[in-house]
Short mmCIF file of C-alpha atoms in Angstrom, two decimals:
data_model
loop_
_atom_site.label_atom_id
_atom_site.label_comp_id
_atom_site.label_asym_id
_atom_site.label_seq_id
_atom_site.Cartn_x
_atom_site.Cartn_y
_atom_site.Cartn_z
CA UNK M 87 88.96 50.66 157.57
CA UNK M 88 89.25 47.24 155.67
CA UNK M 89 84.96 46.78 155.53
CA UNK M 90 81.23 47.64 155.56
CA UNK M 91 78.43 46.07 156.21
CA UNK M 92 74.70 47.15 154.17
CA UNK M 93 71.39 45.52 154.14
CA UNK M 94 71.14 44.02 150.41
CA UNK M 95 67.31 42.93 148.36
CA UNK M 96 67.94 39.34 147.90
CA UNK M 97 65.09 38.26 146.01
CA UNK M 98 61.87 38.69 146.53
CA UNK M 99 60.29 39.14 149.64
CA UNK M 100 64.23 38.98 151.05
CA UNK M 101 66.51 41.36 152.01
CA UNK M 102 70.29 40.34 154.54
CA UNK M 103 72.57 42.16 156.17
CA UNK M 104 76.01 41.50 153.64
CA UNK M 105 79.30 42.75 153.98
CA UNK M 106 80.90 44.79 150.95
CA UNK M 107 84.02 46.89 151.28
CA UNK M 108 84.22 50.18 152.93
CA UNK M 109 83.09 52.85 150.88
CA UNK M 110 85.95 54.94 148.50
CA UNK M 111 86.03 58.59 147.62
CA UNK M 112 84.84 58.32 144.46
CA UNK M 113 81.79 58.50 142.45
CA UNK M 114 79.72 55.10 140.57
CA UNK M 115 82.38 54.08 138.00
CA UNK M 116 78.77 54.52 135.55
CA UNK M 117 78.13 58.02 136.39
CA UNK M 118 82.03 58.81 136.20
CA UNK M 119 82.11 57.28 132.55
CA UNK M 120 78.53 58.83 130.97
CA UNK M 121 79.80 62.31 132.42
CA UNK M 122 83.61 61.67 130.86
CA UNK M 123 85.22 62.24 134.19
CA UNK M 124 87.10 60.80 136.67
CA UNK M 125 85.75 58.32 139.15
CA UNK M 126 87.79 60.57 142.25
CA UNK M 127 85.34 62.67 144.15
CA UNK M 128 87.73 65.16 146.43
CA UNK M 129 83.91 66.83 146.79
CA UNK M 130 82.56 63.81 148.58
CA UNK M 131 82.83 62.37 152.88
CA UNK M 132 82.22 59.64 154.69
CA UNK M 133 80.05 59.41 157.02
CA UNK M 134 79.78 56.72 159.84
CA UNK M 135 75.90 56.44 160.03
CA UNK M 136 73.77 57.41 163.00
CA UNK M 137 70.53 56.50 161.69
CA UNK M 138 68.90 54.91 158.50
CA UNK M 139 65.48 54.60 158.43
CA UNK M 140 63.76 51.59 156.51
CA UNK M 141 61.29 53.85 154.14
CA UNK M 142 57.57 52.32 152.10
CA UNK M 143 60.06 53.04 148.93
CA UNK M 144 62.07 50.21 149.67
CA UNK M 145 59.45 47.94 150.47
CA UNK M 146 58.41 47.83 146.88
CA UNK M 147 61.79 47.05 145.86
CA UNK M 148 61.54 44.47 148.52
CA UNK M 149 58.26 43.04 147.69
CA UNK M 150 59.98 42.24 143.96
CA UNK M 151 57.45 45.18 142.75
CA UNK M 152 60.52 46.99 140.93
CA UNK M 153 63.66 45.93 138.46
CA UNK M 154 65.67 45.71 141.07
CA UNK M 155 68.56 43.27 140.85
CA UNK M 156 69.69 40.62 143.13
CA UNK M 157 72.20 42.47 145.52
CA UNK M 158 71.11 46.00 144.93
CA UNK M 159 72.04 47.76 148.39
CA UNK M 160 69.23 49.19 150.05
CA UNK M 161 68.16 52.66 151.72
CA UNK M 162 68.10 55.98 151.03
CA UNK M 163 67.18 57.84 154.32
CA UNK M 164 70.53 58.89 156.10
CA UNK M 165 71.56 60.48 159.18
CA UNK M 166 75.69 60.68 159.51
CA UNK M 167 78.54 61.91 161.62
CA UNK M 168 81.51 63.04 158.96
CA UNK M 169 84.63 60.77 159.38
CA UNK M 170 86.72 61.03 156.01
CA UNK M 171 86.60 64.24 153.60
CA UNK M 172 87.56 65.12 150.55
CA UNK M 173 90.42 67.70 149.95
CA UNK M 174 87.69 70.31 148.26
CA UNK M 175 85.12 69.57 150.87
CA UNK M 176 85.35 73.45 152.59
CA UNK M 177 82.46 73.76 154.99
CA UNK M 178 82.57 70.70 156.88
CA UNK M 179 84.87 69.16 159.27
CA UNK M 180 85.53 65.69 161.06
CA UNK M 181 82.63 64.98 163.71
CA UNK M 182 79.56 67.26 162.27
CA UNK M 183 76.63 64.97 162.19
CA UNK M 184 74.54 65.85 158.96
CA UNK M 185 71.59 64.87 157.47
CA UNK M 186 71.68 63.13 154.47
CA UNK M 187 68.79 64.67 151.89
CA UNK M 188 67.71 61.28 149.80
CA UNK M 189 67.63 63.04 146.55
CA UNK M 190 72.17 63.01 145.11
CA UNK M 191 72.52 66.46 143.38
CA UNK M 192 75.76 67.99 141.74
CA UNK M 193 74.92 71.74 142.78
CA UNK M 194 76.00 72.42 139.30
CA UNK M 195 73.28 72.09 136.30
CA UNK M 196 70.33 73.82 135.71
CA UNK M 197 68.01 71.83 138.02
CA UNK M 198 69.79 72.30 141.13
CA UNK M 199 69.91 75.91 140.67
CA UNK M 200 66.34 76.30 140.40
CA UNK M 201 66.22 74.16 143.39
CA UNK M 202 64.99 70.91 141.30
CA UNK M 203 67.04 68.44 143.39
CA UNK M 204 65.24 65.93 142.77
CA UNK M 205 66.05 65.79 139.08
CA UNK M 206 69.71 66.34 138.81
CA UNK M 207 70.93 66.51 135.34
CA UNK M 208 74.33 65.01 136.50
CA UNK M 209 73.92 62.12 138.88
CA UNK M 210 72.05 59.46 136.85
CA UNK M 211 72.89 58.13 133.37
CA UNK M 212 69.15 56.08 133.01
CA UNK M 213 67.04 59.19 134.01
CA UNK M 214 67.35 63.05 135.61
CA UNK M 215 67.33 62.44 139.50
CA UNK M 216 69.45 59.90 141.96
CA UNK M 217 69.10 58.48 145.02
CA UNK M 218 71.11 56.69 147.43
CA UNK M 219 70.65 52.28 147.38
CA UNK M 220 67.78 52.51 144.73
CA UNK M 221 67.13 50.28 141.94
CA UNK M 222 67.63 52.66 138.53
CA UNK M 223 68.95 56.06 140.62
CA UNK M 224 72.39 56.27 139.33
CA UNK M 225 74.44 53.18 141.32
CA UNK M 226 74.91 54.76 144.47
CA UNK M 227 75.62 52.76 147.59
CA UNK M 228 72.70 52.58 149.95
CA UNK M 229 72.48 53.86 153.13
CA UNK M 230 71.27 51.07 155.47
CA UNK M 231 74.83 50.59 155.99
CA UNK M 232 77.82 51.03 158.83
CA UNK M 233 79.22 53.97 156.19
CA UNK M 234 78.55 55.39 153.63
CA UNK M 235 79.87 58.14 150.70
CA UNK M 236 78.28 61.50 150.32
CA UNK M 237 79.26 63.15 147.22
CA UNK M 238 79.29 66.43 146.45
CA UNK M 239 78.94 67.18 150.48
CA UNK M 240 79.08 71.08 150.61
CA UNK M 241 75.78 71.44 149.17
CA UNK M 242 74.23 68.08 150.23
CA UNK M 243 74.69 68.26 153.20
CA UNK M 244 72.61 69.55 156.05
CA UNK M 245 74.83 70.11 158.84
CA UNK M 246 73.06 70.32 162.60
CA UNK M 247 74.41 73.30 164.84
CA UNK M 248 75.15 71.49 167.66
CA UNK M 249 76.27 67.77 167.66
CA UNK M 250 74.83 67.61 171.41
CA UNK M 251 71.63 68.83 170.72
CA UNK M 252 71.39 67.17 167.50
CA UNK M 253 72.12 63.45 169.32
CA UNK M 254 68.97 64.52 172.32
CA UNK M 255 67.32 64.95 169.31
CA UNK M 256 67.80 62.18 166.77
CA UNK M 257 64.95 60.25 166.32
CA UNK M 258 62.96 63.32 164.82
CA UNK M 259 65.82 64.79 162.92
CA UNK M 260 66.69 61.27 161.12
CA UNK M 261 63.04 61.88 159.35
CA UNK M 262 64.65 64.82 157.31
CA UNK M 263 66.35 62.54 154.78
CA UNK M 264 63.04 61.86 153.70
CA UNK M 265 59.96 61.87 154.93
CA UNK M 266 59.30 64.77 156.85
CA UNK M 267 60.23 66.59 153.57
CA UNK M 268 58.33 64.39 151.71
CA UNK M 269 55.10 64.40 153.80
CA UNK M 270 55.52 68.10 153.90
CA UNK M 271 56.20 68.53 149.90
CA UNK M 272 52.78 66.50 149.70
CA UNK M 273 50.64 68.97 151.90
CA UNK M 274 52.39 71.88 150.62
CA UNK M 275 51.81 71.26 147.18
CA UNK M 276 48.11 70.71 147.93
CA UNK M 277 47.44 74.19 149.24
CA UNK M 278 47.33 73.00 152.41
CA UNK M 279 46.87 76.32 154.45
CA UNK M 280 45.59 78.05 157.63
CA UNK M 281 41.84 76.37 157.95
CA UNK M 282 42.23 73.84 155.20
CA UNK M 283 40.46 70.37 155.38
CA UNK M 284 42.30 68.05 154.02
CA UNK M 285 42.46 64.05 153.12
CA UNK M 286 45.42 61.83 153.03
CA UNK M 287 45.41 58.38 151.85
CA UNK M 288 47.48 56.35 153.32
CA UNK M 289 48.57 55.53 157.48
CA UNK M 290 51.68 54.30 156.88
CA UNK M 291 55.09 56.86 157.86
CA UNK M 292 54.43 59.39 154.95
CA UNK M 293 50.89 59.62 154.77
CA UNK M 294 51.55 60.75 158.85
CA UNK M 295 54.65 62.62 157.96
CA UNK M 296 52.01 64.50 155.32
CA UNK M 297 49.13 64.92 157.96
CA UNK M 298 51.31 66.18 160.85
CA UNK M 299 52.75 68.65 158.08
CA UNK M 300 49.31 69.39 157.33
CA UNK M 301 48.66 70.34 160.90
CA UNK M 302 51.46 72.61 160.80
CA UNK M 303 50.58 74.12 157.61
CA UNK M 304 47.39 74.99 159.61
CA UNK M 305 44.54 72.75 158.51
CA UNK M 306 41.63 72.67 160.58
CA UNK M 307 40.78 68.87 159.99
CA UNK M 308 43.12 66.40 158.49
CA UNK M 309 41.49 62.94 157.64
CA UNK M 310 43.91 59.62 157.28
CA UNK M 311 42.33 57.18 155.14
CA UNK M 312 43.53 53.25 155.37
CA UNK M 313 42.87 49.92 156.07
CA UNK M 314 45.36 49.13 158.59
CA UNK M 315 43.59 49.53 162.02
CA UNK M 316 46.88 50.10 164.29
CA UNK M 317 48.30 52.57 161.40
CA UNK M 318 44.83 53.97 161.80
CA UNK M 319 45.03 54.52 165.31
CA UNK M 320 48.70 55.88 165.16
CA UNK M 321 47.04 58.88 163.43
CA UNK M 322 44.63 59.37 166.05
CA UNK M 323 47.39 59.42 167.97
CA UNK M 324 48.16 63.02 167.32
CA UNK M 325 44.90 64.63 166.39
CA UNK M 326 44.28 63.48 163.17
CA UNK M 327 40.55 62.10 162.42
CA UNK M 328 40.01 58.45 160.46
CA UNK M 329 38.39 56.59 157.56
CA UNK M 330 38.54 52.38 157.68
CA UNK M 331 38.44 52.22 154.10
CA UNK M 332 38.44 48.48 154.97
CA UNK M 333 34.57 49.00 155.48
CA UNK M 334 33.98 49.48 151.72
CA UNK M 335 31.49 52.30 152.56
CA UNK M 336 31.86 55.31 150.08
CA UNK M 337 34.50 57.58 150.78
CA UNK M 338 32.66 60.64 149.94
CA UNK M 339 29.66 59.39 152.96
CA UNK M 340 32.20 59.17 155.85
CA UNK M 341 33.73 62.51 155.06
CA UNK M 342 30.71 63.68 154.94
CA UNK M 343 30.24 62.39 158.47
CA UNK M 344 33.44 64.10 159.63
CA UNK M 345 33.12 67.45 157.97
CA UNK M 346 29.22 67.92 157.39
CA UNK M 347 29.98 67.59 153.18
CA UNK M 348 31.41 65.01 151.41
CA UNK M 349 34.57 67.29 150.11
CA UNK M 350 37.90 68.40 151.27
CA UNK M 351 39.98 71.54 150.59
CA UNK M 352 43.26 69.22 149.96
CA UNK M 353 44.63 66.01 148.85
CA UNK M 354 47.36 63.82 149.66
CA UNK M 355 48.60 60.31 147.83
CA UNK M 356 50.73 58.44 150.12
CA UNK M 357 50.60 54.93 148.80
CA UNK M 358 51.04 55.16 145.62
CA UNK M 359 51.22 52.45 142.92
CA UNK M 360 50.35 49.17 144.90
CA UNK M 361 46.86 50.77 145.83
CA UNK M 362 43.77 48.31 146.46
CA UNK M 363 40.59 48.91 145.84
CA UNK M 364 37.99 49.55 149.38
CA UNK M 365 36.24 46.89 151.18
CA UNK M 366 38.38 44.09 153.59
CA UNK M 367 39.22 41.72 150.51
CA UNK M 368 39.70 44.22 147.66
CA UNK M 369 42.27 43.71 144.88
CA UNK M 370 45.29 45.77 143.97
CA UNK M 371 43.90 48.68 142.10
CA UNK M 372 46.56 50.95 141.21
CA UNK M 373 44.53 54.14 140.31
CA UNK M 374 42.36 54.22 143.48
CA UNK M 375 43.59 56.44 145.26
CA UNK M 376 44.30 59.23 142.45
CA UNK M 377 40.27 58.57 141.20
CA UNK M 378 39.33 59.15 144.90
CA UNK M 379 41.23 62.24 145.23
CA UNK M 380 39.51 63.53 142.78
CA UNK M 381 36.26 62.41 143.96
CA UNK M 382 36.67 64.30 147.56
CA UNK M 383 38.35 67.32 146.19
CA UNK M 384 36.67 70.25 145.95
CA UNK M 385 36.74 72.41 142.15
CA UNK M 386 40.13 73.89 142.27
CA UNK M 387 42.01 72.21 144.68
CA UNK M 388 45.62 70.80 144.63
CA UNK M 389 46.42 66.89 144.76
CA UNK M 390 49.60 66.24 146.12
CA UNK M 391 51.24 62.75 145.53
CA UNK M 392 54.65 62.17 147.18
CA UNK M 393 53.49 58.25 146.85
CA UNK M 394 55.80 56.33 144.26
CA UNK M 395 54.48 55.36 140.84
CA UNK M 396 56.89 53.65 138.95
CA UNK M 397 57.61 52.79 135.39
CA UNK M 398 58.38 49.05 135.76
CA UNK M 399 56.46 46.71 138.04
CA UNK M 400 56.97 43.27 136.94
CA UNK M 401 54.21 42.25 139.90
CA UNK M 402 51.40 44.91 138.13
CA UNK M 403 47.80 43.77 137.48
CA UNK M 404 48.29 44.03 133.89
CA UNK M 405 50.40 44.86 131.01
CA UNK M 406 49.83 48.89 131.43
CA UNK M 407 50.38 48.87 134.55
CA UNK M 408 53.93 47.26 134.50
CA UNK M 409 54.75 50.43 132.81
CA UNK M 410 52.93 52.60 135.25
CA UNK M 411 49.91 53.54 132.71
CA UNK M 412 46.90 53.07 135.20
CA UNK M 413 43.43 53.67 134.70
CA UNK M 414 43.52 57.79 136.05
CA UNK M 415 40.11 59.49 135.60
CA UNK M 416 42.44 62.61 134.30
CA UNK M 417 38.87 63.75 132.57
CA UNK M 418 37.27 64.36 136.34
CA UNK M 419 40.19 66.16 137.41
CA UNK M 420 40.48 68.20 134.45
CA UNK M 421 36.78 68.86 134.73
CA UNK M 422 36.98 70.18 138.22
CA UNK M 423 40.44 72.27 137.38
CA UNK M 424 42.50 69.97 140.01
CA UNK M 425 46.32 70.75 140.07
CA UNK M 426 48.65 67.71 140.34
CA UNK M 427 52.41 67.70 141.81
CA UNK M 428 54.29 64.43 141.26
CA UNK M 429 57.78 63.31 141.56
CA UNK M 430 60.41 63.24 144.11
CA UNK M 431 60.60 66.05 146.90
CA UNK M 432 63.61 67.86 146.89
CA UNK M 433 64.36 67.58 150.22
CA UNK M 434 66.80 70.59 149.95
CA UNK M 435 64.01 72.99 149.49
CA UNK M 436 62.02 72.01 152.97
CA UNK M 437 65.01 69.98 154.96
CA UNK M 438 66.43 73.61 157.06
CA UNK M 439 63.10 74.78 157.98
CA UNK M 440 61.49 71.70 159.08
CA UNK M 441 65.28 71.57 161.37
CA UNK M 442 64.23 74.66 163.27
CA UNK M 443 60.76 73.58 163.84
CA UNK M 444 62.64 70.43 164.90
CA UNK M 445 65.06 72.19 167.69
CA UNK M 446 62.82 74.77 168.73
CA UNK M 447 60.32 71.71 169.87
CA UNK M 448 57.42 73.03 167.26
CA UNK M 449 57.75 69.74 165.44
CA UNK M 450 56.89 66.12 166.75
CA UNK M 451 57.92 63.84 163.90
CA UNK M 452 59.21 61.13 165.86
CA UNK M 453 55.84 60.75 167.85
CA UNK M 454 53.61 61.24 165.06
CA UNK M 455 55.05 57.90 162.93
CA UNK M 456 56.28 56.15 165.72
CA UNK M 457 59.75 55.76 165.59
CA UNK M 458 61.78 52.40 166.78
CA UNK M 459 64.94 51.56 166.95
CA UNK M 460 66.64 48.38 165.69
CA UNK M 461 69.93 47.52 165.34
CA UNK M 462 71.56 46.50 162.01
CA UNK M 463 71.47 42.92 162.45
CA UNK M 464 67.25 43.31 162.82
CA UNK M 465 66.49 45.09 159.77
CA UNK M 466 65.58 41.65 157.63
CA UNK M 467 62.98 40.78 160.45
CA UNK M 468 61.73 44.57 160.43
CA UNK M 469 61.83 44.61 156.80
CA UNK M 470 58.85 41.72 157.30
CA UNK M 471 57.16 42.77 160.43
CA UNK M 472 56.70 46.38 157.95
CA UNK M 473 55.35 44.41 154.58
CA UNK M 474 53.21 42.94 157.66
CA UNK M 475 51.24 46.24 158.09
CA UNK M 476 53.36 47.35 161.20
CA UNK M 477 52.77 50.60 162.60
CA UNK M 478 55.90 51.86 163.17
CA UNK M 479 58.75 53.51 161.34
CA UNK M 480 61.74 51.34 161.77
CA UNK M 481 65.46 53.70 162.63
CA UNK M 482 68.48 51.53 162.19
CA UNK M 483 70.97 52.56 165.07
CA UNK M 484 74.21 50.86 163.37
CA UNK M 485 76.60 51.96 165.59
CA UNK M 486 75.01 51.85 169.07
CA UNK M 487 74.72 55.95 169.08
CA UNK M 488 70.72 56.70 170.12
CA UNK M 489 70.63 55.73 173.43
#
């Protein structure tokens, strides 16, 4: 193979479809260096991709809301049939298709074997954690791509039982890089249980990814809370019942109007830092949606946020908040004894089980964020039609294989 091809952020409110050359065994020449070892990873494949789903995390990168550079490849979400391996790659062979969890971990340091993926000690000289085609995650070639490298592939890896049933069932088990975990991660670590009511803010793939978890988890009501009408509706779509917070009413009054009281068992912050404020022409307010979780949850409940707060936003309202310091009512939550989980899912923990509910047909993923297809050559136009408010979750099909 003499080339790639990989959807690059060209500035802001820009992303193109470049060519760079086909991806090496071998780890970021960076990582190699800060970890005093050689750049050859015999622990690493190649995969030709499948899928690659265009995720809300790259958006911000796209917007110009992170650091970013100007030709940092792009996505993170990665569903791959294994073409090239490495001479200590064991477990796998030429043709499995795998799923790609988002989060890069070495399998070796302490994180990884207390299941921390997300915060890999090894992978990332700026910070603990990695993640493929992400601005600050270690170097690592994105995803949206033709191919790309997997390193240390016997333990990332996720590798389907059967490629047959795995390509009848690809548009729900692409979500596994990624959101399905994530949205999952976000309910679970909100209590979300048998009979729970439960809010999550946010219509757009992972807020649904989080409220069809939810419904699996058991909750009795989930409520979706957004401004988007046809994101809105998409969670109607599958049971799920709806606050226009474009109204400006209080938030508390049309829960009340749902559940008969104006609190919920659970939380769930799927937006994250590029929240407005309610009512149809409200400002970017980047603590919103934490102050109103805190608001509609009950004394003692759990607040998950799988949304993305970041510690550089050169687009912020202010000077704290380019460093992610936002104005958090911490002494409400503290005062009603709210527990908060933040940071990065690791995908490895949730990525096997939500599988089986996949194959067995106890899962709807697909259906429940709307998933479209679009070839490579599309994803600058989807990339807009997204920022745009669209309510669907975009699937790059590279190489033709969905149909």
């Amino acid at each position: 193979m003499s080339g790639n091809r990989v959807v690059e952020y060209m500035g802001p409110g820009e992303v193109a479809v470049n060519s760079i050359d086909y991806p090496k065994l071998e780890i970021p020449r960076e990582v190699a260096e800060w970890l005093g070892v050689r750049p050859a990873a015999p622990h690493a494949v190649i995969l030709k991709v499948v899928t690659t789903n265009i995720c809300g995390s790259d958006q911000h990168m796209a917007r110009g809301r992170t650091t970013a550079p100007v030709g940092q490849s792009l996505g993170h979400e990665i569903l791959g049939e294994v073409v090239e391996l490495g001479s200590d790659v064991l477990f796998l062979k030429e043709g499995d298709i795998c799923s790609v969890p988002f989060n890069i971990a070495c399998g070796r340091c302490r994180m990884c074997f207390e299941g921390k993926t997300g915060i890999c000690l090894n992978v990332n000289p700026a910070r603990p954690g990695a993640a493929y085609g992400y601005v600050d995650m270690g170097g690592w070639v994105g995803g949206q791509a033709e191919y790309v490298m997997v390193p240390f592939a016997d333990f990332n890896l996720l590798k389907f039982p059967d490629r047959d049933q795995a390509l009848e069932k690809i548009m729900d088990l692409t979500m596994l890089s990624d959101i399905f975990p994530t949205g999952y991660h976000g309910a679970y670590t909100a209590g979300v249980t048998t009979g729970s009511t439960v809010y999550v803010a946010g219509a757009g793939p992972v807020g649904l990814a989080a409220a069809h978890a939810a419904q699996l988890l058991g909750a009795s009501v989930v409520i979706v809370g957004d401004m988007n009408t046809d994101r809105l509706r998409q969670a109607k779509s599958f049971g799920c019942e709806t606050v226009d917070l474009s109204t400006g009413d209080a938030l508390p009054d049309m829960i009340e109007q749902i559940l008969g009281e104006p609190e919920v068992d659970a939380g769930v912050d799927a937006v994250g830092f590029e929240a407005r404020g309610h009512g149809a022409d409200a400002e970017e307010a980047p603590a919103t949606v934490l102050n109103d979780m805190m608001t509609v949850a009950r004394v003692g409940a759990g607040l998950g946020i799988p949304g993305l707060y970041v510690t550089g936003d050169p687009g912020a309202v202010d000077e704290n908040a380019q460093v992610g310091q936002i104005g958090v009512r911490l002494g409400l939550g503290w005062a009603k004894s709210h527990s908060f989980a933040t940071g990065q899912c690791p995908v490895k923990k949730y990525n096997r089980q939500l599988m089986n509910l996949i194959l067995t047909d106890k899962a709807q993923i697909a259906k429940a964020v709307n998933a479209t297809t679009i070839p490579l050559d599309e994803a600058p136009a989807s990339y807009r039609e997204f920022d745009q408010g669209a309510a669907k979750k975009y699937v790059i099909d590279p190489h033709g294989m969905t149909s």
